CSV table of C-alpha atoms in Angstrom, one decimal:
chain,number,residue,atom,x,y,z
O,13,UNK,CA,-40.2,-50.2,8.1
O,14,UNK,CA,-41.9,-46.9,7.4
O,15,UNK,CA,-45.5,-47.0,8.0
O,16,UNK,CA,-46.0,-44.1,5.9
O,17,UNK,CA,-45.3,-46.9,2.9
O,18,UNK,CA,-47.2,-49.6,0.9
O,19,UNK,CA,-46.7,-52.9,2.8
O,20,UNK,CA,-44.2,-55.3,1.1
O,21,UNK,CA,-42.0,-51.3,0.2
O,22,UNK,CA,-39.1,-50.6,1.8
O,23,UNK,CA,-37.8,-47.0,1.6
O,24,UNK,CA,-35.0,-45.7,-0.8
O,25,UNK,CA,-31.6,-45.8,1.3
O,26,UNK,CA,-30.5,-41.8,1.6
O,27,UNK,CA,-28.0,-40.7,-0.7
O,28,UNK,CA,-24.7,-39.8,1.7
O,29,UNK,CA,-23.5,-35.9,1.9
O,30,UNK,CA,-20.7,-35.5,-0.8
O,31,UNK,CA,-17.7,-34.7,1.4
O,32,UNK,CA,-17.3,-31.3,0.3
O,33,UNK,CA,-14.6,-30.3,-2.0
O,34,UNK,CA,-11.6,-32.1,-3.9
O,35,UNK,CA,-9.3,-34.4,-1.6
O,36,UNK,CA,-6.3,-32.2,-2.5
O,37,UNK,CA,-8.6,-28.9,-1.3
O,38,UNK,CA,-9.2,-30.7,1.5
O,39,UNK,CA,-4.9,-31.6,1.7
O,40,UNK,CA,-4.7,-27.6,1.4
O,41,UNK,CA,-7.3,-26.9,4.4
O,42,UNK,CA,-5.2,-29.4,6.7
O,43,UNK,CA,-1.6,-27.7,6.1
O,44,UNK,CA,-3.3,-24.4,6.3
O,45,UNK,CA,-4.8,-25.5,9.3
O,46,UNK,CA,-1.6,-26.6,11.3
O,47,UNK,CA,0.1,-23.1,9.9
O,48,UNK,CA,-2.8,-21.1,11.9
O,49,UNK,CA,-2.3,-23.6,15.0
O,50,UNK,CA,0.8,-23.1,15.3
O,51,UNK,CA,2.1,-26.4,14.8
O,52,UNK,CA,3.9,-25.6,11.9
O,53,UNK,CA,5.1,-22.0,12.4
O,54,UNK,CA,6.7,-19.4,10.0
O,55,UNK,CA,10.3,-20.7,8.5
O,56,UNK,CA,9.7,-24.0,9.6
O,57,UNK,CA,9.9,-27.3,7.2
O,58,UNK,CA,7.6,-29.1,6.4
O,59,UNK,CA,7.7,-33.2,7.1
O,60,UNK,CA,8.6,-34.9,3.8
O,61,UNK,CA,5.9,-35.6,1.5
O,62,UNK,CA,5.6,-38.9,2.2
O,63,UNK,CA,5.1,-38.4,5.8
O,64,UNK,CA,2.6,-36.1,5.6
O,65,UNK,CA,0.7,-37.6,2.8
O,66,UNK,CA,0.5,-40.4,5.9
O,67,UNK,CA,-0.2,-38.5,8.5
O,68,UNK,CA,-3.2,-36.3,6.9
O,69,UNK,CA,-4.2,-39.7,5.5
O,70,UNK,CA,-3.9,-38.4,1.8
O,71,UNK,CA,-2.5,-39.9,-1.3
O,72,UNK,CA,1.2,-38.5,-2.4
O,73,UNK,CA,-0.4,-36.9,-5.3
O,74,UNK,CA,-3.0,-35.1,-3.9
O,75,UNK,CA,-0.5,-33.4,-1.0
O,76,UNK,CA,2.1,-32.7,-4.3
O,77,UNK,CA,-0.8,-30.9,-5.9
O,78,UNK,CA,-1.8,-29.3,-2.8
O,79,UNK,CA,1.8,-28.0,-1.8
O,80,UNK,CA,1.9,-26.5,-5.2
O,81,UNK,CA,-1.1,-24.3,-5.0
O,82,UNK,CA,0.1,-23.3,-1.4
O,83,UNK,CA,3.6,-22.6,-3.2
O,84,UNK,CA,2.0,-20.8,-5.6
O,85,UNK,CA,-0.3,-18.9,-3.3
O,86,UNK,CA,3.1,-17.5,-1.4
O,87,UNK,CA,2.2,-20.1,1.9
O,88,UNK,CA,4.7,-22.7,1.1
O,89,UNK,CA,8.4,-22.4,-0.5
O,90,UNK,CA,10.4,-25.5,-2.5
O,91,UNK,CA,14.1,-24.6,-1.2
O,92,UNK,CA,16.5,-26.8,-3.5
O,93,UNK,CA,17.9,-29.7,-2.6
O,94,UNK,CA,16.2,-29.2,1.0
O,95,UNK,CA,13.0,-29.3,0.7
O,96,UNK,CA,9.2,-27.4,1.1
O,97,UNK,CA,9.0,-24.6,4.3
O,98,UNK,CA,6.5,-22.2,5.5
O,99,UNK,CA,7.2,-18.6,4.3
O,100,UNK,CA,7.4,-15.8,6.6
O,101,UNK,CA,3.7,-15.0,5.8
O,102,UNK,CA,4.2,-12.0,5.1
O,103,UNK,CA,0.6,-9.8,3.9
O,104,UNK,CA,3.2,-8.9,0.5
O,105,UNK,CA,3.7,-12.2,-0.7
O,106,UNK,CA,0.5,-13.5,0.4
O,107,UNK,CA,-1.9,-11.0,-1.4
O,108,UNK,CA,0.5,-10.8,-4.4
O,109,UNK,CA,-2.1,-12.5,-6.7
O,110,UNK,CA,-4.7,-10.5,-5.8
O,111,UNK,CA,-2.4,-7.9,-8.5
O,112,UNK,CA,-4.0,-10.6,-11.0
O,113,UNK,CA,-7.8,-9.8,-10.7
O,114,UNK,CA,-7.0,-5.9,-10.8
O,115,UNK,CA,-5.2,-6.5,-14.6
O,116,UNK,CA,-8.1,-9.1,-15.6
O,117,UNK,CA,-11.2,-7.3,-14.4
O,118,UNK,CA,-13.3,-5.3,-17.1
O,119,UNK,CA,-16.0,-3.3,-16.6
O,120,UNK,CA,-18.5,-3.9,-13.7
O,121,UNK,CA,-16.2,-5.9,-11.5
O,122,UNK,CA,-13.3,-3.3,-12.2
O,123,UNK,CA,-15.8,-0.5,-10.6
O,124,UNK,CA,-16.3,-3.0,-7.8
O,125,UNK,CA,-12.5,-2.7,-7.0
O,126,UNK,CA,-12.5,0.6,-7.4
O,127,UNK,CA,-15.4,1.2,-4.7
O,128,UNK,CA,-13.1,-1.4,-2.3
O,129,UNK,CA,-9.7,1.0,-3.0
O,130,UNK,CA,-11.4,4.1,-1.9
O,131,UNK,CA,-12.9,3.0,1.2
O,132,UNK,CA,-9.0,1.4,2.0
O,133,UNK,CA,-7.5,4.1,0.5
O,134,UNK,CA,-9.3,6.8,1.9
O,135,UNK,CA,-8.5,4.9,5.1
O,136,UNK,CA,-5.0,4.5,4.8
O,137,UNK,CA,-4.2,7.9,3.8
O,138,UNK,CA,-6.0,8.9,7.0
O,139,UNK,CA,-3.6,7.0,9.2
O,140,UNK,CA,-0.9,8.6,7.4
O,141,UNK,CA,-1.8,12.0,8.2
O,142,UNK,CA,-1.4,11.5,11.7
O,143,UNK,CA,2.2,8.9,11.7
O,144,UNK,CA,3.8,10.2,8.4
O,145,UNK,CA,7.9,11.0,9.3
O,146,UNK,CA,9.4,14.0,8.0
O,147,UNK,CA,11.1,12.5,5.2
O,148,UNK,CA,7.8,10.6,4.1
O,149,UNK,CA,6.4,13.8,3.6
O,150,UNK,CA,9.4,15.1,1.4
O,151,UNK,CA,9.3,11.9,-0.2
O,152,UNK,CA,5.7,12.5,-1.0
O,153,UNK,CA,6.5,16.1,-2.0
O,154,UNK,CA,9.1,15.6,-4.5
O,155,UNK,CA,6.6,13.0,-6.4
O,156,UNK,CA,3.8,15.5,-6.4
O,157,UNK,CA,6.4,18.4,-8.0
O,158,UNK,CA,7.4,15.7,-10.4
O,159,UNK,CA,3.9,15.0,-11.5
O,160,UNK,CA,3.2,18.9,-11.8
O,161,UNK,CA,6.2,19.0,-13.8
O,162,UNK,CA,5.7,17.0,-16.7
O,163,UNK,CA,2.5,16.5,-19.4
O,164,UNK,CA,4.1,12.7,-20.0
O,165,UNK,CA,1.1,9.8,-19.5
O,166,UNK,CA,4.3,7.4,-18.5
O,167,UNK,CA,6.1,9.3,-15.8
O,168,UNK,CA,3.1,10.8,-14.7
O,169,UNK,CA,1.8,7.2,-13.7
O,170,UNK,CA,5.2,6.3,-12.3
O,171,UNK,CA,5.3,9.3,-10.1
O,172,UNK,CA,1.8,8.9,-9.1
O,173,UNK,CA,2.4,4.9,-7.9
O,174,UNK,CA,5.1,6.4,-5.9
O,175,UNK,CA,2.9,9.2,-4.6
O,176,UNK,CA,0.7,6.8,-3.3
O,177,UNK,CA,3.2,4.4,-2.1
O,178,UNK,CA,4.7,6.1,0.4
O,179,UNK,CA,1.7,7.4,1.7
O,180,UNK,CA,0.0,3.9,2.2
O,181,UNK,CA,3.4,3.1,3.2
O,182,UNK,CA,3.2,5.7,5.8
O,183,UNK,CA,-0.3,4.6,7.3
O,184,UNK,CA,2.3,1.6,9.1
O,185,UNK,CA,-0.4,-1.4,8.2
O,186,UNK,CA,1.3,-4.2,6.1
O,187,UNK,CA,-1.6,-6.0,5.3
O,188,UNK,CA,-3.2,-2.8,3.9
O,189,UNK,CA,-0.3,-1.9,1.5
O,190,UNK,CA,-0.1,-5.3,0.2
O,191,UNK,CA,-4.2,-5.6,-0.5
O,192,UNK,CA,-4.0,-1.8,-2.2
O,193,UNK,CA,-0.8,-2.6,-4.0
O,194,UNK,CA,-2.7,-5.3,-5.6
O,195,UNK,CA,-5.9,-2.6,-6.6
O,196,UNK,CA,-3.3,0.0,-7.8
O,197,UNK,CA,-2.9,-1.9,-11.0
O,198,UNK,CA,-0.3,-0.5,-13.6
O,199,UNK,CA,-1.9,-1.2,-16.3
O,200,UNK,CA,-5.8,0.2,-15.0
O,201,UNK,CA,-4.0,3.2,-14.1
O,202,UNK,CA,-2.2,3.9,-17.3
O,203,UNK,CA,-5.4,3.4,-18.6
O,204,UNK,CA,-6.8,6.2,-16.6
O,205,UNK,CA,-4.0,8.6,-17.3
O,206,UNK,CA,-3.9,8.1,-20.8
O,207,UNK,CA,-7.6,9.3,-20.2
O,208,UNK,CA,-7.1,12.2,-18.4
O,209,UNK,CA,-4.7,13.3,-21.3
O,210,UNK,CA,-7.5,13.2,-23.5
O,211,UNK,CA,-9.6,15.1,-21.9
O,212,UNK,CA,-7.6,17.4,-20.7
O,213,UNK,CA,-8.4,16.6,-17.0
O,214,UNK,CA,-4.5,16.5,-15.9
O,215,UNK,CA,-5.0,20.1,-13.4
O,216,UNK,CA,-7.9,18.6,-11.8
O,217,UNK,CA,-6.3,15.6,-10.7
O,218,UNK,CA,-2.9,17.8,-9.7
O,219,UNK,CA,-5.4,19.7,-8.0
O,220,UNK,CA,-6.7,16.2,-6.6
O,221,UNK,CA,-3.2,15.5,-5.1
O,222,UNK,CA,-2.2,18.6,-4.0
O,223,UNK,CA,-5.1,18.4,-1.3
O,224,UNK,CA,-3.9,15.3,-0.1
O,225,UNK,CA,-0.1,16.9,0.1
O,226,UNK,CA,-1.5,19.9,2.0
O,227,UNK,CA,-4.1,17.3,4.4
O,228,UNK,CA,-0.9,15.4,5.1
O,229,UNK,CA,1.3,18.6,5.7
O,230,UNK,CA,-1.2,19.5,8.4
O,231,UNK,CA,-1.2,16.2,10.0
O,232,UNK,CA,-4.9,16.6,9.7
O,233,UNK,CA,-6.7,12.6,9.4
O,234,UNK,CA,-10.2,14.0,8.1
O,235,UNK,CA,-8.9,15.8,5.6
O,236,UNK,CA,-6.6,13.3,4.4
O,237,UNK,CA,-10.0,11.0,4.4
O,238,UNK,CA,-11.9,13.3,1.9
O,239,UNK,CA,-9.0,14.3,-0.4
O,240,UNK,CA,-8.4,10.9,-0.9
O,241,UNK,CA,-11.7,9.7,-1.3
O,242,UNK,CA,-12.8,12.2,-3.5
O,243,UNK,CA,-9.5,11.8,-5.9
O,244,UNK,CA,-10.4,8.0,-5.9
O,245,UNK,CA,-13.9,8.5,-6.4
O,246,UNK,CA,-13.4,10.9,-9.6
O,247,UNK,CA,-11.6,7.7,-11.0
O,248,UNK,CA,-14.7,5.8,-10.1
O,249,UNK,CA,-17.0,8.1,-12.0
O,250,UNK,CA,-14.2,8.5,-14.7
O,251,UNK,CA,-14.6,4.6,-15.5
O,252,UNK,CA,-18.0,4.8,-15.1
O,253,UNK,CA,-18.6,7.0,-17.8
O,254,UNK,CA,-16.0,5.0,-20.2
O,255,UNK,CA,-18.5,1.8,-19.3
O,256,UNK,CA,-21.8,3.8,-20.9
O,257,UNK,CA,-22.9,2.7,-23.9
């Protein structure tokens, strides 16, 4: 007895620690887990669900619901007729939700990603100075001559996604593409170029690209940086003047 109380009190038993999160987000932390061990690698399949509702100790419905987000999330596939396997994990199909939040954000949070693309951005266009091929770098030319060619919102944007496609592409890091793939969002940017039309900014941002054409050119990494940083951060302040009141 605690001598702290009253005699003839006994103290209040302590509430248990909730066990944290749902049982099927715990069913998703175990698959995950054997993925990253290695005991269930890329390609393979996955135990029936029966088996490994038993073996993780889980009810059947809670490992259906939690294959379902992981097939959802790109982790896990449903083959017909042979059942659930492990993708290749590729950084693609993993981060292609992340496309999602780019097309729902509004205001604040959509400056926030805007911030993150410029630092990755910046980055990747960096590394693409110094390993872009010879026919990246046409590639890359004959987008920016098609941009400069036309005054049309709609092939300007689709000349400009491949603009900066190839030269993410270019930097050689997967994960990177896919995560600013999902920031370069179709709709934000035809947003922005509609914009730009309006206010008659389209020669600053040719002028905008053309930098990063000629930093590329030279195989020169710094200048690669700043172009792209500074044509990403007019956006920035572009969006951040559409959010004043």
């Amino acid at each position: 007895m605690d001598e702290s109380l009253p005699q003839g009190t006994t103290a209040a038993p302590q509430p248990t620690a909730p066990q944290k999160g749902t049982v099927t987000q715990r069913a998703i932390d175990q698959i995950t887990a054997m993925i990253g061990e290695g005991r269930l690698e890329p390609g393979a399949r996955l135990p029936t669900e029966r088996d490994l509702a038993s073996q993780l100790g889980i009810s059947r419905s809670s490992m259906r619901e939690a294959i379902r987000a992981l097939t959802v999330l790109g982790v896990l596939e449903a083959r017909h007729g042979s059942g659930i396997y492990v993708t290749q994990l590729e950084a693609g199909d993993l981060l292609e939700t992340f496309g999602v939040v780019a097309d729902l954000s509004r205001g604040p949070r959509l400056v926030e990603l805007l911030e993150v693309r410029r630092i990755l951005e910046s980055t990747a266009t960096a590394l693409a100075a110094a390993r872009i091929s010879p026919d990246e770098l046409a590639e890359v030319e004959k987008h920016l001559t098609a941009m400069n060619a036309t005054d049309d919102p709609e092939e300007i944007l689709s000349h400009d996604l491949a603009f900066h496609r190839v030269i993410v592409a270019s930097a050689g890091n997967d994960t990177m593409a896919a995560i600013l793939e999902g920031l370069s969002s179709r709709t934000f940017r035809a947003r922005v170029w509609r914009g730009y039309q309006e206010e008659g900014a389209f020669e600053r941002t040719r002028r905008e690209h053309a930098a990063i054409h000629r930093a590329l050119v030279s195989h020169d990494p710094e200048a690669a940086r700043a172009a792209a940083a500074a044509h990403v951060g007019e956006v920035e302040q572009w969006l951040r003047t559409q959010l004043q009141p």
